[in-house]
Amino acid sequence: DFEHRYMNYVEAWDDIEFAEAHKITPIKGYGLLAHTVYELVPPEIYFQDHPDYYSLIDGERRAPAAIDWRDPHERRQYPNLLGQLCFSNPAVARVIATELRKRIEDNPEPKIWSVSQMNWGGVCECSGCVALNEREGSPSGALLTCINRVARALASDFPEHRIETLAHQWSRKPPRQLRPEPNVIIRLSNVECDFARPLTNPKFEENRLFQDAIEAWARLTPNLYIWDYTANQRNFLTPHPNLHVLQPNLRFLKERGAVGVLAQGCPVPGGEFAALRQYILAKCMWDPGVDAGALFTEFIDLYYGPAGSAILEYISLITREITNADRPLTVSGTPIWMDADAVRRAQDIFDQAFEAVGDAEPYKQRVDLAYLPVQYAALVCPPDLRYARYEVTLQRPPCPPLEEFIEMLQGHGMTHIADDQPVEMLADEVGGTTPPRRIDSELRILENEFYLIWVAPALDGSIIRWRDKRQNVELLQGFRTYGRGPGTLQDWTHAPGSKERPVATHYEVASRTLYALRIEALLENGLAVERTMELRPASPEFTVTLTVTNTSDEPIVPNVKIHPEFAIDSSSLPEIWVESGGVWQQVHTARGGSEPIHGAYLEPPDGFRWAYRLPGEGFTMINEFVSHQVGGLFYFYNTSARYPHINLEIIPKDEPLGPGRSRQLRATYTTTRRRPTQF
């Protein structure tokens, strides 16, 4: 039923016998696969002499000509260099067509050549691109204009070859009137969708938007392919209960006009239920009307043998958990829906599975492989939190030590946990060591007429609760969400190119007065971190003072910032305000249609206050700081996730701190119903 059927699972990719048996389109059918425009117009070759080939952003042409843009680590270090091509520029299309002509002549066997956007934002803002995009009502306007020019240039000389481009993220929305050339394939991506439910389920907005997109693209072209995501791409080990939607989704895609499907799963050994998932996908790509239930049962019985019933029970468990969690299952999410209790129940089920197979092979090895995602979930799952008076206890289920678990993965041939992350990077994901199975932390409480503050020193030194009594708002919800989502105020690392996280897992209480609490931690590099929290009677101000002291004999760059994660209502669209020169200026407004996730760095202003405002709720958070202490500001918000939040982060100066020297960041917070200009 699909003319084109491709999967990037390791067997379908590398095993010729499997691919032929299941009639999978081979990888050799592609000349170039995806995110290729920098490959075709390399910035390191063209940018110096032809900056007009690349995106104009904030008045400047942008391209990563001076870095290795193929290296994900360098890309993370220099995000401001990343853009796209200037797709409205006819010269860009000529360069691409010339390069493709050479490649096709050298390698005529592949019949599909992808000319597609890079896998990030950075859409060109030049007048030509803006005019095309405004005319077509989508950034796909300029992109498709370029693709059509390339396709026309090559059509007569290469009639059997087709040019493919992506309708992905910012280009997903189709143009109003521009149609793809007959030799152009549109590859529509469903990367944003909810995969716990069929794509036809309207509960999640992104599914509704995808339904609109596929129907609109199908009206424009008969050459509509889909880039389907069938496994978690953030970590291939993540439990991803989508087996029940694989067939309904393929049937939906066929009914809506798709004639080709690429299923992106796990290209390395060890992925969660990879063998089962690719078997069902291969059968359903060939015939979306096949009895998927019978296929599923057949595979489980034959592949897991005596453990089959336990495996079925486990799959039912995780499917119920994600459904009951009432949250989307995304391709880059963490398994926070699988809490400590669910992990313990999964471990009990696998105890039964191992007992059933004993040492019988190959079943034992297959059950071992299926158990890896449960062990990963045990390592990272949201903990149980239990409160007693002035104490909180955190508990997680048992798991193997981190080093032992990584060795297990390597023993099963797993080389990567994601496309650009070797398996060893799992250590970085969890903070370098096995998360503790139990933590008992005292709760220190600050309270006045305005606020109630809870501090848990042994939980990363977190402020886990901040209640605004006047407005009846929980500003920090870490007492509910710690370990499963944002909701705390902590001291975080801030080093370019490295993963940000709390600087210390445990703080000691250094002093306590009637109005203030001081906690401290000593880091391995010799940096002493001290945070003082003050809440005075009859005052609407809450003050946090972060002091870092170099106790070592060498200079240290103290990359420690104040990192609050304020809870907001998911329907709230925030405004960001900064005071500059004594005047409040609005620097960002999220409106309907804005990206639900957004963040930006701000240069240190010449004022001393900034704020976020939720106009729908009539709520403003004012953050006052000491200007000469601050190296920069960073705001970030997420209005689409399970725990929507907004951060106002104060970044330190990046100047080295000499031995024995100290540096401070002081932040004072005040809530009000007034606009910043009235404050």
Tab-separated table of N, CA and C in Angstrom, residues 170-244:
chain	number	residue	atom	x	y	z
A	170	TRP	N	9.344	24.085	11.703
A	170	TRP	CA	8.927	25.401	11.216
A	170	TRP	C	8.386	25.374	9.789
A	171	SER	N	8.690	24.336	9.019
A	171	SER	CA	8.193	24.267	7.638
A	171	SER	C	7.026	23.298	7.487
A	172	ARG	N	6.475	22.817	8.609
A	172	ARG	CA	5.407	21.820	8.533
A	172	ARG	C	4.153	22.371	7.864
A	173	LYS	N	3.814	23.614	8.158
A	173	LYS	CA	2.606	24.199	7.580
A	173	LYS	C	2.802	24.415	6.087
A	174	PRO	N	1.897	23.915	5.240
A	174	PRO	CA	2.090	24.038	3.791
A	174	PRO	C	1.815	25.451	3.304
A	175	PRO	N	2.325	25.798	2.113
A	175	PRO	CA	2.036	27.108	1.537
A	175	PRO	C	0.588	27.192	1.063
A	176	ARG	N	0.116	28.407	0.892
A	176	ARG	CA	-1.276	28.604	0.478
A	176	ARG	C	-1.519	28.149	-0.954
A	177	GLN	N	-0.606	28.499	-1.863
A	177	GLN	CA	-0.877	28.270	-3.274
A	177	GLN	C	0.280	27.636	-4.035
A	178	LEU	N	1.476	27.719	-3.511
A	178	LEU	CA	2.644	27.170	-4.198
A	178	LEU	C	2.596	25.648	-4.168
A	179	ARG	N	2.716	25.040	-5.343
A	179	ARG	CA	2.672	23.581	-5.427
A	179	ARG	C	4.063	23.020	-5.723
A	180	PRO	N	4.394	21.881	-5.132
A	180	PRO	CA	5.672	21.242	-5.466
A	180	PRO	C	5.690	20.798	-6.929
A	181	GLU	N	6.877	20.854	-7.535
A	181	GLU	CA	7.054	20.335	-8.886
A	181	GLU	C	6.773	18.827	-8.908
A	182	PRO	N	6.461	18.269	-10.092
A	182	PRO	CA	6.132	16.829	-10.160
A	182	PRO	C	7.257	15.912	-9.686
A	183	ASN	N	8.509	16.366	-9.794
A	183	ASN	CA	9.630	15.532	-9.352
A	183	ASN	C	10.091	15.860	-7.936
A	184	VAL	N	9.229	16.503	-7.142
A	184	VAL	CA	9.538	16.838	-5.751
A	184	VAL	C	8.722	15.960	-4.816
A	185	ILE	N	9.381	15.400	-3.824
A	185	ILE	CA	8.725	14.654	-2.749
A	185	ILE	C	8.679	15.550	-1.515
A	186	ILE	N	7.519	15.642	-0.895
A	186	ILE	CA	7.387	16.325	0.391
A	186	ILE	C	7.394	15.260	1.483
A	187	ARG	N	8.324	15.378	2.400
A	187	ARG	CA	8.423	14.422	3.524
A	187	ARG	C	7.935	15.145	4.783
A	188	LEU	N	6.695	14.868	5.174
A	188	LEU	CA	6.064	15.529	6.319
A	188	LEU	C	6.423	14.799	7.608
A	189	SER	N	6.900	15.556	8.594
A	189	SER	CA	7.333	14.989	9.874
A	189	SER	C	6.238	15.124	10.927
A	190	ASN	N	6.103	14.092	11.763
A	190	ASN	CA	5.145	14.155	12.880
A	190	ASN	C	5.871	14.216	14.225
A	191	VAL	N	7.056	14.834	14.248
A	191	VAL	CA	7.927	14.799	15.419
A	191	VAL	C	7.273	15.389	16.666
A	192	GLU	N	6.325	16.316	16.504
A	192	GLU	CA	5.740	16.976	17.677
A	192	GLU	C	4.595	16.181	18.295
A	193	CYS	N	4.151	15.109	17.674
A	193	CYS	CA	2.870	14.488	18.029
A	193	CYS	C	2.910	13.665	19.313
A	194	ASP	N	1.704	13.293	19.746
A	194	ASP	CA	1.504	12.401	20.893
A	194	ASP	C	1.371	10.992	20.356
A	195	PHE	N	2.244	10.072	20.815
A	195	PHE	CA	2.231	8.706	20.323
A	195	PHE	C	1.696	7.710	21.348
A	196	ALA	N	1.135	8.224	22.418
A	196	ALA	CA	0.405	7.342	23.327
A	196	ALA	C	-0.987	7.075	22.796
A	197	ARG	N	-1.431	7.915	21.861
A	197	ARG	CA	-2.759	7.807	21.284
A	197	ARG	C	-2.633	7.879	19.771
A	198	PRO	N	-3.587	7.341	19.032
A	198	PRO	CA	-3.500	7.423	17.569
A	198	PRO	C	-3.432	8.868	17.093
A	199	LEU	N	-2.830	9.062	15.933
A	199	LEU	CA	-2.725	10.404	15.372
A	199	LEU	C	-4.098	11.026	15.132
A	200	THR	N	-5.117	10.194	15.017
A	200	THR	CA	-6.477	10.706	14.811
A	200	THR	C	-7.092	11.242	16.088
A	201	ASN	N	-6.491	10.938	17.243
A	201	ASN	CA	-7.045	11.388	18.515
A	201	ASN	C	-6.810	12.889	18.659
A	202	PRO	N	-7.861	13.676	18.853
A	202	PRO	CA	-7.706	15.126	18.877
A	202	PRO	C	-7.337	15.702	20.240
A	203	LYS	N	-7.100	14.832	21.240
A	203	LYS	CA	-6.875	15.334	22.597
A	203	LYS	C	-5.680	16.273	22.671
A	204	PHE	N	-4.602	15.922	21.976
A	204	PHE	CA	-3.372	16.699	22.020
A	204	PHE	C	-3.332	17.631	20.810
A	205	GLU	N	-3.071	18.918	21.056
A	205	GLU	CA	-3.143	19.907	19.982
A	205	GLU	C	-2.228	19.578	18.821
A	206	GLU	N	-1.035	19.057	19.097
A	206	GLU	CA	-0.103	18.770	18.016
A	206	GLU	C	-0.644	17.700	17.076
A	207	ASN	N	-1.423	16.754	17.583
A	207	ASN	CA	-2.052	15.778	16.691
A	207	ASN	C	-3.054	16.461	15.772
A	208	ARG	N	-3.799	17.409	16.308
A	208	ARG	CA	-4.766	18.138	15.477
A	208	ARG	C	-4.042	18.940	14.394
A	209	LEU	N	-2.928	19.564	14.759
A	209	LEU	CA	-2.173	20.338	13.779
A	209	LEU	C	-1.580	19.428	12.704
A	210	PHE	N	-1.144	18.231	13.101
A	210	PHE	CA	-0.616	17.294	12.109
A	210	PHE	C	-1.719	16.829	11.168
A	211	GLN	N	-2.912	16.580	11.693
A	211	GLN	CA	-4.045	16.207	10.835
A	211	GLN	C	-4.295	17.277	9.784
A	212	ASP	N	-4.266	18.541	10.213
A	212	ASP	CA	-4.467	19.638	9.259
A	212	ASP	C	-3.352	19.663	8.219
A	213	ALA	N	-2.112	19.437	8.675
A	213	ALA	CA	-0.966	19.534	7.771
A	213	ALA	C	-0.997	18.432	6.714
A	214	ILE	N	-1.280	17.200	7.110
A	214	ILE	CA	-1.241	16.111	6.125
A	214	ILE	C	-2.352	16.277	5.090
A	215	GLU	N	-3.510	16.728	5.531
A	215	GLU	CA	-4.596	16.932	4.577
A	215	GLU	C	-4.271	18.062	3.603
A	216	ALA	N	-3.643	19.138	4.102
A	216	ALA	CA	-3.307	20.264	3.234
A	216	ALA	C	-2.198	19.904	2.251
A	217	TRP	N	-1.168	19.200	2.721
A	217	TRP	CA	-0.089	18.799	1.806
A	217	TRP	C	-0.598	17.811	0.767
A	218	ALA	N	-1.497	16.908	1.157
A	218	ALA	CA	-2.027	15.925	0.209
A	218	ALA	C	-2.812	16.604	-0.916
A	219	ARG	N	-3.378	17.765	-0.640
A	219	ARG	CA	-4.078	18.506	-1.702
A	219	ARG	C	-3.105	19.143	-2.684
A	220	LEU	N	-1.858	19.369	-2.238
A	220	LEU	CA	-0.877	20.045	-3.073
A	220	LEU	C	-0.016	19.096	-3.902
A	221	THR	N	0.147	17.853	-3.434
A	221	THR	CA	1.070	16.949	-4.125
A	221	THR	C	0.643	15.494	-3.973
A	222	PRO	N	0.825	14.680	-5.033
A	222	PRO	CA	0.616	13.235	-4.896
A	222	PRO	C	1.847	12.529	-4.334
A	223	ASN	N	2.955	13.269	-4.219
A	223	ASN	CA	4.223	12.685	-3.747
A	223	ASN	C	4.437	13.017	-2.282
A	224	LEU	N	3.557	12.516	-1.433
A	224	LEU	CA	3.621	12.838	-0.004
A	224	LEU	C	4.157	11.641	0.767
A	225	TYR	N	5.328	11.808	1.337
A	225	TYR	CA	5.925	10.809	2.212
A	225	TYR	C	5.841	11.323	3.651
A	226	ILE	N	5.966	10.416	4.599
A	226	ILE	CA	5.893	10.757	6.023
A	226	ILE	C	7.175	10.339	6.713
A	227	TRP	N	7.664	11.220	7.584
A	227	TRP	CA	8.754	10.859	8.509
A	227	TRP	C	8.083	10.573	9.843
A	228	ASP	N	7.954	9.295	10.143
A	228	ASP	CA	7.234	8.842	11.327
A	228	ASP	C	8.246	8.490	12.420
A	229	TYR	N	7.914	8.824	13.663
A	229	TYR	CA	8.809	8.550	14.796
A	229	TYR	C	8.193	7.442	15.643
A	230	THR	N	8.920	6.346	15.784
A	230	THR	CA	8.344	5.174	16.439
A	230	THR	C	9.097	4.755	17.694
A	231	ALA	N	10.076	5.525	18.112
A	231	ALA	CA	10.815	5.245	19.345
A	231	ALA	C	11.264	6.573	19.937
A	232	ASN	N	11.644	6.551	21.190
A	232	ASN	CA	12.131	7.759	21.846
A	232	ASN	C	13.517	8.100	21.295
A	233	GLN	N	13.678	9.324	20.819
A	233	GLN	CA	14.939	9.724	20.213
A	233	GLN	C	15.882	10.408	21.196
A	234	ARG	N	15.387	10.759	22.355
A	234	ARG	CA	16.254	11.347	23.372
A	234	ARG	C	17.110	10.274	24.028
A	235	ASN	N	16.516	9.105	24.217
A	235	ASN	CA	17.239	7.978	24.792
A	235	ASN	C	16.544	6.707	24.322
A	236	PHE	N	17.256	5.880	23.558
A	236	PHE	CA	16.663	4.694	22.957
A	236	PHE	C	16.195	3.672	23.991
A	237	LEU	N	16.630	3.828	25.238
A	237	LEU	CA	16.223	2.902	26.297
A	237	LEU	C	14.869	3.262	26.907
A	238	THR	N	14.387	4.454	26.656
A	238	THR	CA	13.202	4.953	27.343
A	238	THR	C	11.983	4.098	27.054
A	239	PRO	N	11.260	3.627	28.071
A	239	PRO	CA	9.983	2.946	27.817
A	239	PRO	C	9.082	3.842	26.968
A	240	HIS	N	8.557	3.260	25.891
A	240	HIS	CA	7.831	4.066	24.900
A	240	HIS	C	6.597	3.274	24.440
A	241	PRO	N	5.561	3.239	25.261
A	241	PRO	CA	4.401	2.377	24.959
A	241	PRO	C	3.523	2.925	23.835
A	242	ASN	N	3.955	2.663	22.603
A	242	ASN	CA	3.196	3.090	21.430
A	242	ASN	C	2.828	1.928	20.520
A	243	LEU	N	3.049	0.700	20.983
A	243	LEU	CA	2.815	-0.456	20.120
A	243	LEU	C	1.369	-0.530	19.639
A	244	HIS	N	0.455	-0.052	20.466
A	244	HIS	CA	-0.965	-0.141	20.115
A	244	HIS	C	-1.379	0.866	19.049
